[in-house]
XYZ file of C-alpha atoms in Angstrom:
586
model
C 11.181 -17.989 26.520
C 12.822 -20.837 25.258
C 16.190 -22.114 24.172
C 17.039 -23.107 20.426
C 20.136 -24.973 18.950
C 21.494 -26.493 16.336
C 23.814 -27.324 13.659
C 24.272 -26.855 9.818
C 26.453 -29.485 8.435
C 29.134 -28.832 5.433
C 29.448 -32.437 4.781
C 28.550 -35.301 6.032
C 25.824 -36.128 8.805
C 24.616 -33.645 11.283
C 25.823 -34.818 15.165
C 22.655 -36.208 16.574
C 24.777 -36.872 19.934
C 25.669 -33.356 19.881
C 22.498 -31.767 19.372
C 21.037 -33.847 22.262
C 24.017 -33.053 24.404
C 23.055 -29.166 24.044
C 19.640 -29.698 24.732
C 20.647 -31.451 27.603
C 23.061 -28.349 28.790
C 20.040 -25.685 27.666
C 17.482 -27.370 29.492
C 16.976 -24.836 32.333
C 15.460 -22.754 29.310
C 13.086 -25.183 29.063
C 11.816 -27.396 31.168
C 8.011 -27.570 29.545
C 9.731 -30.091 26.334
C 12.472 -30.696 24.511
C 12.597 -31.475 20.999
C 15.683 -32.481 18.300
C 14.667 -32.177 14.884
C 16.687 -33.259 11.811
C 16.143 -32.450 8.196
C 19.077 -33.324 5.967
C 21.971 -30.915 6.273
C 20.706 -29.076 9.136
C 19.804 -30.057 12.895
C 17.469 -28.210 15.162
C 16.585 -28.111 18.965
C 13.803 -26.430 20.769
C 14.008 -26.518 24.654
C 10.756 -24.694 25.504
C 9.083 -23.091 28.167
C 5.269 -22.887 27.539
C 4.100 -18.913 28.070
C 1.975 -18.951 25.257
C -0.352 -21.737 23.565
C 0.970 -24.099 26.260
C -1.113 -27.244 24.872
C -0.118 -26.423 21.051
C 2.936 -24.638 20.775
C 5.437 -26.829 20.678
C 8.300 -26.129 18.675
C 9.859 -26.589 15.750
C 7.129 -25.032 14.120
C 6.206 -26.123 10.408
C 5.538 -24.170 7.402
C 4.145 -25.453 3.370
C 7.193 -25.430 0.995
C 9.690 -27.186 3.827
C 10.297 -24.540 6.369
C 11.036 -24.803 9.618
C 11.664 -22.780 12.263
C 12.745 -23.081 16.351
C 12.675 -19.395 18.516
C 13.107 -17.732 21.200
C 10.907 -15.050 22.870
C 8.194 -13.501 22.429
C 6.244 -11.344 19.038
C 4.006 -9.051 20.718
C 2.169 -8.092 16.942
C 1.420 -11.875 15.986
C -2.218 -10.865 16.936
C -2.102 -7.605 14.249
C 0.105 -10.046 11.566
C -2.260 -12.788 12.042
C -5.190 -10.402 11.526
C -3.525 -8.848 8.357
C -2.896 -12.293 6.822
C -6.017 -14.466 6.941
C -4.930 -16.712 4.320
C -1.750 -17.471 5.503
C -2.153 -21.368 6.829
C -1.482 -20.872 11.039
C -1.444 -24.104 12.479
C -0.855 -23.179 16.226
C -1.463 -20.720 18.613
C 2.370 -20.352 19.019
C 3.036 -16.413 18.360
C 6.192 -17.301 16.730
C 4.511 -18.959 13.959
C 4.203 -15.310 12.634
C 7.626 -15.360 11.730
C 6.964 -17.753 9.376
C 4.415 -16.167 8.038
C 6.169 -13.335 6.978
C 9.002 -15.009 6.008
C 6.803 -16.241 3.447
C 5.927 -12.891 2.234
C 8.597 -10.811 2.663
C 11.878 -12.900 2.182
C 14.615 -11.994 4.137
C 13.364 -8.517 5.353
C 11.032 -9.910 7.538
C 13.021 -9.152 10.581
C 12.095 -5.428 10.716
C 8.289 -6.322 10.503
C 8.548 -8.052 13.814
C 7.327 -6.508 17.069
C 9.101 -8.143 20.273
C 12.107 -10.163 21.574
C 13.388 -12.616 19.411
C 16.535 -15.351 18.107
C 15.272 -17.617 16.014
C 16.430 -20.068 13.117
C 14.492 -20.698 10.375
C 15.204 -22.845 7.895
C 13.684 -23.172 4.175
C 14.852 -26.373 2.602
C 13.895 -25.463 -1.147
C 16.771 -23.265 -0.964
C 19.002 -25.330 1.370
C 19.326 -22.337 3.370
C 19.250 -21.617 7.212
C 18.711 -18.183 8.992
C 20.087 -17.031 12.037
C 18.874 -13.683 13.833
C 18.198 -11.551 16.913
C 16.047 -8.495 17.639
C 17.464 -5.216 17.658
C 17.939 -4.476 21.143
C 19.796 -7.702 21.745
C 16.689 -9.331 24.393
C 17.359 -12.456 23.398
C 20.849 -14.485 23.043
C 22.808 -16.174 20.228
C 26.114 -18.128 19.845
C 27.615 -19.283 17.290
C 30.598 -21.854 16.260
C 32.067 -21.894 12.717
C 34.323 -24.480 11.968
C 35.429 -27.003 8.910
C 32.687 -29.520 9.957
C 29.697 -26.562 9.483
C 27.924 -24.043 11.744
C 26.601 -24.683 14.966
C 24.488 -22.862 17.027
C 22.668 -22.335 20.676
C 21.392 -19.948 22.790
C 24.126 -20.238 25.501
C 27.612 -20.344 24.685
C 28.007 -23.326 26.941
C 26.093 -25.335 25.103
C 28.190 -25.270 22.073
C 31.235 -26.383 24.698
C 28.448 -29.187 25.914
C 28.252 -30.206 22.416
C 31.656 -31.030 21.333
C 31.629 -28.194 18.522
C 34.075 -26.308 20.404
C 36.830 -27.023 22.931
C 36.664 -24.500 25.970
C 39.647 -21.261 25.737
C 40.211 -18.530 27.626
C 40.314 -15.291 24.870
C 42.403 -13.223 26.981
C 41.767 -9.901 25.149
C 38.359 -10.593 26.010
C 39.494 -11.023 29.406
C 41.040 -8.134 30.067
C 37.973 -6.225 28.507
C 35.460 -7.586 30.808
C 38.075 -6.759 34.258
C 38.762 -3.284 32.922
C 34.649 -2.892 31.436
C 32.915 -5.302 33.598
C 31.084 -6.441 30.241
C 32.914 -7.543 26.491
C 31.769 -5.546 23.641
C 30.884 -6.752 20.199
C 30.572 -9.824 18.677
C 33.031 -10.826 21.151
C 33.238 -13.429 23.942
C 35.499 -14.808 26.934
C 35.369 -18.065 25.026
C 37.676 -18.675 21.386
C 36.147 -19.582 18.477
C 32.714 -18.775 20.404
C 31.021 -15.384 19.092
C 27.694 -13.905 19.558
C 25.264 -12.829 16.751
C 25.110 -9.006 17.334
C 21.768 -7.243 18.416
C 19.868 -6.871 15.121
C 21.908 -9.158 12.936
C 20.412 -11.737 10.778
C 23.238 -14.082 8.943
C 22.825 -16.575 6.172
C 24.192 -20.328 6.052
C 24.001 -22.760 3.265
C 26.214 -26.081 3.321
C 27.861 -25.496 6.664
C 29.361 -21.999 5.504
C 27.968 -17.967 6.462
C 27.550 -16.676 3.186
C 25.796 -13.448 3.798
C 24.592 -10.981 6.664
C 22.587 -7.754 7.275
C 21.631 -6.026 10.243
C 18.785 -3.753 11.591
C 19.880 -0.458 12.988
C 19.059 0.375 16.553
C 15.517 1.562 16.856
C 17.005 5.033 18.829
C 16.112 7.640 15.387
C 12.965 8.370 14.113
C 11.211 10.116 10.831
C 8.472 11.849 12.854
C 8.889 15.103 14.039
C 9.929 16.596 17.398
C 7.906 16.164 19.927
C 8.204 19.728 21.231
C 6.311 20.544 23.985
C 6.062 18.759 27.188
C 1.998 18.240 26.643
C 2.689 16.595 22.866
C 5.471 14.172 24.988
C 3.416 13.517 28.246
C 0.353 12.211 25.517
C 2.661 10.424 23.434
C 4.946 8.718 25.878
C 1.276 7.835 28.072
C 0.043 6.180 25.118
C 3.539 4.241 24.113
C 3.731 2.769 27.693
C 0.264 1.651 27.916
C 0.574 -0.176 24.553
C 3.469 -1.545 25.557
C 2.946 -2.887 29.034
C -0.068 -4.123 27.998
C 1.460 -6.188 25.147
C 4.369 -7.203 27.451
C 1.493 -8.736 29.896
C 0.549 -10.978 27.189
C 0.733 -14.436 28.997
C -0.988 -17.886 29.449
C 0.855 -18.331 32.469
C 0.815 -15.917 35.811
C 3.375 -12.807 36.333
C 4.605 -10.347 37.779
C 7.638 -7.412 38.164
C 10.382 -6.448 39.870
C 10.125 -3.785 41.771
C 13.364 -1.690 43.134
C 13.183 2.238 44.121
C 14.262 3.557 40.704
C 11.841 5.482 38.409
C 11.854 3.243 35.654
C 10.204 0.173 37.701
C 7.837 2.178 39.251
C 6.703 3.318 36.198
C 5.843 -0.283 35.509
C 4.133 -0.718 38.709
C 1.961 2.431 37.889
C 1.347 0.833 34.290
C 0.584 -2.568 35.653
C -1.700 -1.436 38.352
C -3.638 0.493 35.972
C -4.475 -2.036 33.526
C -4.750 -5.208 35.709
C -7.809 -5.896 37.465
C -5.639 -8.000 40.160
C -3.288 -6.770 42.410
C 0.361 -6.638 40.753
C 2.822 -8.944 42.180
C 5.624 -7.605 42.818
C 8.965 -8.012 44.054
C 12.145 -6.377 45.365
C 15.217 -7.237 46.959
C 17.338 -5.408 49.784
C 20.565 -5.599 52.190
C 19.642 -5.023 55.719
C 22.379 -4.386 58.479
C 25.072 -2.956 55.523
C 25.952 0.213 54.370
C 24.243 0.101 51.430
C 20.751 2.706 50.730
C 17.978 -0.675 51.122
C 15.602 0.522 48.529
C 12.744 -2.230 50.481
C 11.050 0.512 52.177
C 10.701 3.178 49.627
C 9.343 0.072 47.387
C 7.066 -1.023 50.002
C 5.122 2.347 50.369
C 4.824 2.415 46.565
C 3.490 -1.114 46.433
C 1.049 -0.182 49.146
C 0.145 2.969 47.332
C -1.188 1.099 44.099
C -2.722 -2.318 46.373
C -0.137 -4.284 44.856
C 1.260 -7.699 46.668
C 4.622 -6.839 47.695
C 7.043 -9.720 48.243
C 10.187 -8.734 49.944
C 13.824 -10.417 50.025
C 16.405 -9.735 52.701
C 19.932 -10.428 50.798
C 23.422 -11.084 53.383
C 26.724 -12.343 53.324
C 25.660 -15.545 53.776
C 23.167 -15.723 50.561
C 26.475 -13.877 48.887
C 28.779 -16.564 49.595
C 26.335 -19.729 49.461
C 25.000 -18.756 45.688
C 27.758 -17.119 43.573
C 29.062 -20.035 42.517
C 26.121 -21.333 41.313
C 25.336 -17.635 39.794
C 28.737 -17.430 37.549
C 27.761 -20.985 36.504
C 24.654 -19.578 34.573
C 26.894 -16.724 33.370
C 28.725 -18.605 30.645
C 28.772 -15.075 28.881
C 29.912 -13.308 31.906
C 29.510 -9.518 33.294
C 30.624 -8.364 35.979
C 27.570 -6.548 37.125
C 26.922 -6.995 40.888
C 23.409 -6.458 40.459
C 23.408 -9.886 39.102
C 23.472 -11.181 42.865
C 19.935 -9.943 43.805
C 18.577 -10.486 39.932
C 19.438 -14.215 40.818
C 18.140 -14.511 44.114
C 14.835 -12.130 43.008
C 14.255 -15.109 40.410
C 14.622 -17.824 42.296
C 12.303 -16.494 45.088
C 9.626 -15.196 42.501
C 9.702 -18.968 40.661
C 6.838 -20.384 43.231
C 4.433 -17.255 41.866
C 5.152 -16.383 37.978
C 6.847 -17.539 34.996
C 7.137 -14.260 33.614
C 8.738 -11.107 34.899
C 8.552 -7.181 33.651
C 11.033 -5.233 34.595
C 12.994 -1.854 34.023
C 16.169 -2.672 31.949
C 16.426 0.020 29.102
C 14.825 2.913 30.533
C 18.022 5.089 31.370
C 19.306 4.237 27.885
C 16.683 5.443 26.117
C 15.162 8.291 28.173
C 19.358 9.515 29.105
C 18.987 8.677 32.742
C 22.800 8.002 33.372
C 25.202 11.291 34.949
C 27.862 9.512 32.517
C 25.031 10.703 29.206
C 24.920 14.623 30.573
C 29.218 14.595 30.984
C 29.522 13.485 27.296
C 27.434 15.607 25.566
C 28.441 18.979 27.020
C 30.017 21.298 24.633
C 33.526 21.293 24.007
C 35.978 21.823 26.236
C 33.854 20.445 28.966
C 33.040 17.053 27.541
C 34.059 14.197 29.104
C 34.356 10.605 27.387
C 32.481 7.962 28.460
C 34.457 4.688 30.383
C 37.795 6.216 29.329
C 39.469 4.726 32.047
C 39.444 1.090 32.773
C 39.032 -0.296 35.981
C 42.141 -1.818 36.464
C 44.208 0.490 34.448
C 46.891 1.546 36.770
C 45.653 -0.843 39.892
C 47.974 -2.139 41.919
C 50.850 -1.960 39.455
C 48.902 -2.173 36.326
C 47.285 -4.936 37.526
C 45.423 -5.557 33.966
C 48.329 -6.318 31.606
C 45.488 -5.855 28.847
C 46.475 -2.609 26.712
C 43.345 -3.075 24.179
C 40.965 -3.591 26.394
C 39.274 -0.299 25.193
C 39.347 -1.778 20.954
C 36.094 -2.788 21.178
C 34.543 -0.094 22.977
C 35.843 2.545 20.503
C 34.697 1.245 17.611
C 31.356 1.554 18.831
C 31.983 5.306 19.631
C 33.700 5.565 15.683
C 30.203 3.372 14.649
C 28.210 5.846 17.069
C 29.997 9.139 15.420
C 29.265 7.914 11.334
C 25.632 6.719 12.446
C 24.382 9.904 14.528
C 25.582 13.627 14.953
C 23.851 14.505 18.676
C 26.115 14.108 21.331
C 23.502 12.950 23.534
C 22.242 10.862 21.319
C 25.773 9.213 20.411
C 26.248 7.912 24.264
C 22.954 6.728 24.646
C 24.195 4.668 21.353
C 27.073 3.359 22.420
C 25.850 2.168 25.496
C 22.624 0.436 23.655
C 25.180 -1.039 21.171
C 27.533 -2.822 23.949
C 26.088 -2.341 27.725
C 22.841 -3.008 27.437
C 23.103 -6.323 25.639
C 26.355 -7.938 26.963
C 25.466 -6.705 30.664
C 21.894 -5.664 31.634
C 20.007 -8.286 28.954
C 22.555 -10.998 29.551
C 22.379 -10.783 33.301
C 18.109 -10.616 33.232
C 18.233 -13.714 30.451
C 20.710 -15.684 32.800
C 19.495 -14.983 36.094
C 15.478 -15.758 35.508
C 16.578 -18.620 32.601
C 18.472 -20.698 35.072
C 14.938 -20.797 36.995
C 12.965 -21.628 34.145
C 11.528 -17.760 34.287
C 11.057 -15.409 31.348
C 12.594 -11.646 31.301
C 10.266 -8.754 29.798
C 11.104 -5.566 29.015
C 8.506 -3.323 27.967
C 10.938 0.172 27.688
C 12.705 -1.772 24.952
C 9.774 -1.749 22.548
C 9.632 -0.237 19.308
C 6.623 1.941 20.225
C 8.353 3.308 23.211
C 11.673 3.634 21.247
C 9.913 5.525 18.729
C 8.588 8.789 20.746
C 12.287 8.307 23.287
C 13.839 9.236 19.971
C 11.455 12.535 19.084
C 12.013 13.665 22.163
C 14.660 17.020 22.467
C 17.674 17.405 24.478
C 15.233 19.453 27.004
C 13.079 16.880 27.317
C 15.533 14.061 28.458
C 17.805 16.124 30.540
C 16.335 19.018 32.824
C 17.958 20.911 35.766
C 20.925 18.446 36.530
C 18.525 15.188 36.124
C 18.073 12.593 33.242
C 14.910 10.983 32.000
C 12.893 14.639 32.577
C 9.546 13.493 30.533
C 9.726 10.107 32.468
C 9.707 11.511 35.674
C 6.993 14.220 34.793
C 4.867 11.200 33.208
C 5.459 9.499 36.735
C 4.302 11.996 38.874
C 1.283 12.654 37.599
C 1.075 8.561 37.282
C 2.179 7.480 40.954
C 3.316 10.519 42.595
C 4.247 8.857 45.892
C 7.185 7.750 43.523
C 7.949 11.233 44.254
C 10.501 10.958 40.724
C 12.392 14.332 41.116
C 14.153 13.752 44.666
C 17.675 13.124 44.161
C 18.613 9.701 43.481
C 20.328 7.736 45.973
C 21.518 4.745 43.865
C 21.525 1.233 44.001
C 24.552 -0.611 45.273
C 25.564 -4.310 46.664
C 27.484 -4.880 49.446
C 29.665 -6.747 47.653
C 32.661 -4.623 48.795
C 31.967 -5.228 52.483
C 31.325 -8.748 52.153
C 34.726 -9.134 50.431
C 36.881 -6.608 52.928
C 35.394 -9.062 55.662
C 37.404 -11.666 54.310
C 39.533 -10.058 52.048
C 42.816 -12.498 53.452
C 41.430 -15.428 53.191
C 39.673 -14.506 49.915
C 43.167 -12.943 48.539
C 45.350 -16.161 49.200
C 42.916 -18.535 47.448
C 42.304 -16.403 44.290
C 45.987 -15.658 43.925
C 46.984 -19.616 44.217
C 44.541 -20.056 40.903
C 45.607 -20.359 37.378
C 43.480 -17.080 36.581
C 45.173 -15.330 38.581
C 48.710 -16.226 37.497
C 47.086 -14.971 33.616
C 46.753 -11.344 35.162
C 49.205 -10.189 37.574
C 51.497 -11.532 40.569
C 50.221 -13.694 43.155
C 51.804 -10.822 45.772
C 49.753 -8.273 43.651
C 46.375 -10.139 43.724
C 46.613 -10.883 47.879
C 47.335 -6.864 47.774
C 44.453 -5.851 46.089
C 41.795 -8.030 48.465
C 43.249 -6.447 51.527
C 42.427 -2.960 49.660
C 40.261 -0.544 51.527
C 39.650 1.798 48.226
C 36.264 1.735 46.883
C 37.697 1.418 43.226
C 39.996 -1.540 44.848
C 37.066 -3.494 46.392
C 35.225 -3.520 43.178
C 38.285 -4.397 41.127
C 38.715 -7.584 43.893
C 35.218 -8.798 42.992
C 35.681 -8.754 39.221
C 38.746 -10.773 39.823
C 36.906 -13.241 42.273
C 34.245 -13.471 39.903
C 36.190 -14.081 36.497
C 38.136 -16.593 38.821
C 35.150 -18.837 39.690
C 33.984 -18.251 35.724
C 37.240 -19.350 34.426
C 36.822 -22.427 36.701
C 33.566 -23.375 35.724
C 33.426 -22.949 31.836
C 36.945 -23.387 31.299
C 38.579 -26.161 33.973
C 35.050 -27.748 34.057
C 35.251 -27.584 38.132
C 32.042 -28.243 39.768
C 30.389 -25.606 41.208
C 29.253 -27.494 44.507
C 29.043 -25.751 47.810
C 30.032 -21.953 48.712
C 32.940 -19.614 47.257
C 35.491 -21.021 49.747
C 34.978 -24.241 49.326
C 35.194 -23.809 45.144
C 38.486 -21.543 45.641
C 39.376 -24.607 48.104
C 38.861 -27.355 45.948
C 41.792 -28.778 43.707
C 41.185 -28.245 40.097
């Protein structure tokens, strides 16, 4: 896990004091080395953090016939390339090097041969031409800026405001999008002029200018047949998850997982424990003395079940109100996702122990674990649309003032409805398309990246992917419950898991927190110039004395976009807790 930058110049010099500024500002990413690179038109930087080949991987990496290339991630088949292409002249043990080498062979195609989680920019001088992509899924991140002076690039969106190649802007459509979603969809971010490549798109840049794209489709459809019977999907899905975890553990540094009470991390933990001769180290967070389900104990017993080392963290108010604002300053593509308060604290407490963490992220998208995936593909009349209500849609007197905030969203349901004709399968594409990237990958890349950590996630492997999509409607959703042929796979695996009791969910106490200091909280968010962007001061106070569940929830978006819009677009420092940023004159 690294983070890459850069900048292709349409005229004149490429900004050497603006390359080093955003490897400066991407830095966290790497703290193992940082290299700046220049070859004529275009500018490269590599901030890296060493997982594999620490001694000779450092990056860029350097190719005959003047190409170079900086990434980030990690190609779980450079082993099988490698092996396929003796001749090919490696000069590292850097598993990103394979890129390269199939760059060499295959042109621009050479995306879809890769195996793992990947942005990378590669660029081949004898044609003056740089490449700019991401894996399908969207794992890893990347920004970009085009303007009159060329095309600049970087794995956060901040650093291209660190850089000079943007000025920082509120996009308020994109504003209203992420209070009424809790995520932005697309290409689209909170920041003008700032967008992101999209999962699986690969674009093409000669002289400063994009002159061409393509994109991968998501890996959710396959050519195989049906896998029809619960036996030919228990054998199939066994197999996928052992290949995969076992790629995923690929490391010259130590790891571990996190470990909540959900199905899809203790399927990890079962995976892990079986093919490690060490105990697992593992690692889960919980809110004692709320009225949130702690999911500790349940974790505990599974951790003890399989010998693993179980490393707990107790998360209260005070952790709540000490850390967000450094939390929304790693967000500079923001979600708000609440989860992101333990993901953050799990990282920074699991930094002394591992570099590199698995976890579950991807397994209720592809296996249909979500209620929302069961109401949307019932037959007509009965169906019912996913997120067709925004969460401050008729708050508080239309607190929003953002009627498009669902634009973006439904052109991935008209994109879902040309691309697949399952209704099951469309939701589980839409939310792969927009959720999954812009909230549950961004929040995991953030969170263990502003610790210098590196995010797996072995459900969002091809292999895996592959028998998810032979698998029938029967197979995903049994008896009221999603992810059927994960949870039978799990309780012959771990069955203290015990998968099929009814979930309780996973919450953060965010609400309480807030509604214990909703007044003061109110006053100071209302006072800000966010605030004045989205509704009356009167109306903004209102909604943080709220006792409505839907209220509470629509109070921390608000705080949370406040302290963002603070941060990355005032520039305010984010020193000291939440009242003393809300405090503190901008």
């Amino acid at each position: 896990m690294c983070g890459i930058a850069g900048f292709s110049a349409a005229h004149g010099a490429v900004p050497e004091a603006g390359l080093r500024a955003m490897a400066d500002a991407l830095a966290h990413r790497g703290p193992d080395g940082v290299h700046v690179h220049v070859d004529g038109p275009v500018g490269l930087v590599h901030t890296r953090l060493a997982i594999i080949d620490p001694a000779g991987g450092d990056q860029p990496l350097f190719w005959p016939g003047g190409r170079v290339l900086v990434a980030n991630g990690e190609i779980y088949n450079d082993p099988s390339v490698r092996k396929d292409m003796p001749a090919a002249p490696f000069r590292t043990g850097s598993d990103c090097e394979s890129l390269l080498a199939l760059y060499d062979c295959q042109g621009h195609s050479f995306p879809s041969s890769l195996r793992g989680m990947i942005a990378f920019a590669l660029y081949d001088s004898a044609d003056d031409m740089l490449l700019l992509g991401r894996d399908p899924f969207g794992i890893k991140p990347l920004y970009v800026v085009e303007h009159a002076d060329g095309v600049a690039f970087a794995s956060e969106a901040q650093a291209l405001v660190a850089g000079g190649f943007v000025a920082p802007s509120l996009c308020a459509d994109a504003a209203g999008e992420l209070l009424n979603l809790q995520f932005t969809t697309g290409s689209r971010t909170l920041f003008d002029g700032i967008r992101r490549l999209l999962p699986g798109e690969m674009i093409m840049i000669r002289k400063g200018r994009i002159v061409d794209s393509c994109r991968q489709s998501l890996p959710l459809r396959s050519s195989q047949p049906p896998l029809e019977t619960e036996e030919e999907a228990l054998r199939a899905l066994d197999q996928a998850l052992t290949d995969s975890v076992a790629v995923h553990q690929r490391s010259d540094v130590p790891y571990g997982m996190f470990l909540s009470g959900g199905v899809d991390s203790a399927a990890l933990l079962a995976l892990m424990s079986r093919l490690n001769e060490r105990p697992v180290l593992a690692f889960t967070a919980g809110f004692p003395e709320t009225g949130v389900h702690d999911e500790r104990d349940h974790a505990r017993s599974l951790a003890q079940a399989v010998g693993a080392e179980h490393i707990e963290l107790a998360v209260t108010d005070r952790d709540f109100w000490d850390c967000l604002p450094r939390i929304v300053a790693c967000m500079d593509d923001p979600a708000t996702d609440y989860a992101i308060i333990p993901v953050w604290l799990l990282a920074r407490a699991a930094r002394p122990y591992v570099t590199v963490v698995l976890s579950g992220e991807g397994g209720d998208e592809l296996f249909a674990g979500y209620g929302r995936y069961r109401a949307a593909s019932r037959p007509w009349p009965f169906t019912r649309a996913m997120r067709r209500r925004g969460l401050f849609e008729g708050l508080c007197g239309n607190l929003g003032r953002f009627p498009s905030w669902r634009t973006g969203y439904k052109a991935s349901e008209e994109e879902a409805n040309r691309t697949v004709h399952d209704r099951l399968l469309r939701a589980q594409y839409v939310d792969c398309a927009d959720w999954l990237p812009n909230d549950l990958l961004t929040k995991l890349d953030r969170c263990l990246m502003a610790h210098g950590m590196e995010g797996r996630v072995p459900f969002l492997d091809p292999v895996v992917a592959e028998v998810a999509a032979r698998l029938p409607r029967s197979l995903k959703i049994r008896g009221g419950q999603g992810k059927y042929i994960l949870r039978r796979w799990l309780e012959n695996a771990l069955p203290q898991a015990n998968p099929f009791a009814p979930k309780k969910g996973f919450t953060v106490p965010v609400g309480e927190w807030i509604a214990a200091r909703g007044q003061e909280l109110g006053a100071l968010v209302a006072r800000g110039e966010l605030a004045s962007r989205v509704a009356d001061p009167a109306v903004v106070r209102s909604l943080f004395m709220a006792s409505g569940r839907r209220e509470r929830f629509a109070a921390w978006s608000l705080l949370f976009l406040d302290l963002w819009y603070r941060r990355h677009i005032m520039g305010q420092a984010m020193d000291g807790d939440v009242f003393h940023v809300l405090s503190s004159p901008l």
